[in-house]
Amino acid sequence: MSPSAHVTPLQRVSDTEAAAWHQVVAASTAHDLPGVPAPSPGQIHAQLTQPALGSRRLTWLATAADGAPVGVAGLRLFTSPGQQHLAELELHVDPAHRRLRTGSLLLSAVLAACRAERRRSLVATAAAGSPGEAFSERHGFRRALTLDHLMLRLDELDVTELLRIADAEHPGYRLTSWTGTVPDGLADAFAAAKNAMNDMPVGDLDYGSVAWDADRVRAMAKVVADRGDTLLTTAAVHDDGTMGGYTEIVLPGSSGPRAQQYDTAVVPAHRGHGLGLWVKAAMTRRLRAEHPGVVEIETDNADDNVHMLAVNHRLGFRSYRRTHEYQLDVPAA
């Protein structure tokens, strides 16, 4: 057995350290998630160097005796009221260097930081059936939520059905769309609608809740733009000026063919009118018209989010993999 890796906390992440991080993540993803594209070097660099919304990040790099990168860990410390008990873990070990205690050493550093930062809950994601799943369970994490990942291939759409849904009348509502930051006249209504995400099904996950206001939605759009991605939003606005529902798509800065679904939510007072299906169909039509280079959209839903799963299947999304969200009650020192 080779000697244990050396774990180093990173302060201000350099270009060289970001490249090393990408090397490990790319190797880990290719092994554990064949067919799932790894983040690009630019995306990794932005993740490690750009501020996140409502959180700050701690990072560690594990190296072998010859200095080669063999593992990485990132800890997102949530700072917003309602989530200050929480931290989120990302951990990767190069497959060629597994079972040498690298992952355990990284996790030990992470747990020490959680205790120092007074975090009682640590959440992590692992693909179903992956080595990460076994690692999480071996270290005392409990499974709290299962996510279905779905894909919509835009070249396989039933376009006639899509247009029928997108063009359907919803008396009392109108569609509006924007790119990047929400227009000032809609900022307060959009922030109010964002709070509808707080009743999203999360299984047994202790994820807390976040209060959205106009400043926070503007800050979220800035975070996306600063890392080089494009945020698209389509919303249903009621005649009284309130926002009934919305959906968000992010296009990666690398101009890849896969768009990522962000939030889709319908405000409780506006449910029962088909707004979720409507805004998602309108967004899909918008993508086809404005971004022809996008060929697929990836989303995920909690497996008990029956309503949103039905909406996505109606649009043509198909399940292609599953992940589990794990949670650890951080033990005292």
CSV table of N, CA, C and O in Angstrom, one decimal, residues 106-116 122 141 328 330-331:
chain,number,residue,atom,x,y,z
A,106,LEU,N,-9.5,13.4,3.9
A,106,LEU,CA,-10.1,14.7,3.5
A,106,LEU,C,-11.4,14.9,4.4
A,106,LEU,O,-11.7,16.0,4.8
A,107,LEU,N,-12.2,13.8,4.6
A,107,LEU,CA,-13.4,14.0,5.4
A,107,LEU,C,-13.0,14.4,6.9
A,107,LEU,O,-13.7,15.2,7.5
A,108,SER,N,-11.9,13.9,7.4
A,108,SER,CA,-11.5,14.3,8.8
A,108,SER,C,-11.2,15.8,8.8
A,108,SER,O,-11.6,16.5,9.8
A,109,ALA,N,-10.6,16.3,7.8
A,109,ALA,CA,-10.3,17.8,7.7
A,109,ALA,C,-11.6,18.5,7.6
A,109,ALA,O,-11.8,19.6,8.3
A,110,VAL,N,-12.6,18.0,6.8
A,110,VAL,CA,-13.9,18.7,6.7
A,110,VAL,C,-14.6,18.7,8.0
A,110,VAL,O,-15.2,19.7,8.4
A,111,LEU,N,-14.7,17.6,8.7
A,111,LEU,CA,-15.4,17.5,10.0
A,111,LEU,C,-14.8,18.4,11.0
A,111,LEU,O,-15.5,19.1,11.8
A,112,ALA,N,-13.5,18.5,11.0
A,112,ALA,CA,-12.8,19.5,12.0
A,112,ALA,C,-13.3,20.9,11.7
A,112,ALA,O,-13.5,21.7,12.6
A,113,ALA,N,-13.4,21.2,10.4
A,113,ALA,CA,-13.8,22.6,10.0
A,113,ALA,C,-15.3,22.8,10.4
A,113,ALA,O,-15.6,23.9,10.8
A,114,CYS,N,-16.1,21.8,10.2
A,114,CYS,CA,-17.5,21.9,10.6
A,114,CYS,C,-17.7,22.2,12.1
A,114,CYS,O,-18.5,23.1,12.5
A,115,ARG,N,-16.9,21.5,12.9
A,115,ARG,CA,-17.0,21.8,14.3
A,115,ARG,C,-16.5,23.2,14.6
A,115,ARG,O,-17.1,23.9,15.5
A,116,ALA,N,-15.4,23.6,14.0
A,116,ALA,CA,-14.8,24.9,14.3
A,116,ALA,C,-15.8,26.0,13.8
A,116,ALA,O,-15.9,27.1,14.4
A,122,LEU,N,-24.1,18.2,8.0
A,122,LEU,CA,-23.3,18.1,6.8
A,122,LEU,C,-24.0,17.3,5.7
A,122,LEU,O,-24.4,16.1,6.0
A,141,PHE,N,-23.1,8.7,7.3
A,141,PHE,CA,-24.1,9.5,6.7
A,141,PHE,C,-25.4,8.7,6.6
A,141,PHE,O,-25.3,7.5,6.3
A,328,LEU,N,-25.2,14.0,7.5
A,328,LEU,CA,-24.5,13.6,8.7
A,328,LEU,C,-24.7,14.6,9.9
A,328,LEU,O,-24.5,15.8,9.7
A,330,VAL,N,-23.1,16.2,12.6
A,330,VAL,CA,-21.6,16.3,12.9
A,330,VAL,C,-21.3,15.9,14.3
A,330,VAL,O,-21.9,16.5,15.3
A,331,PRO,N,-20.5,14.9,14.5
A,331,PRO,CA,-20.2,14.5,15.9
A,331,PRO,C,-19.3,15.6,16.6
A,331,PRO,O,-18.5,16.3,16.0
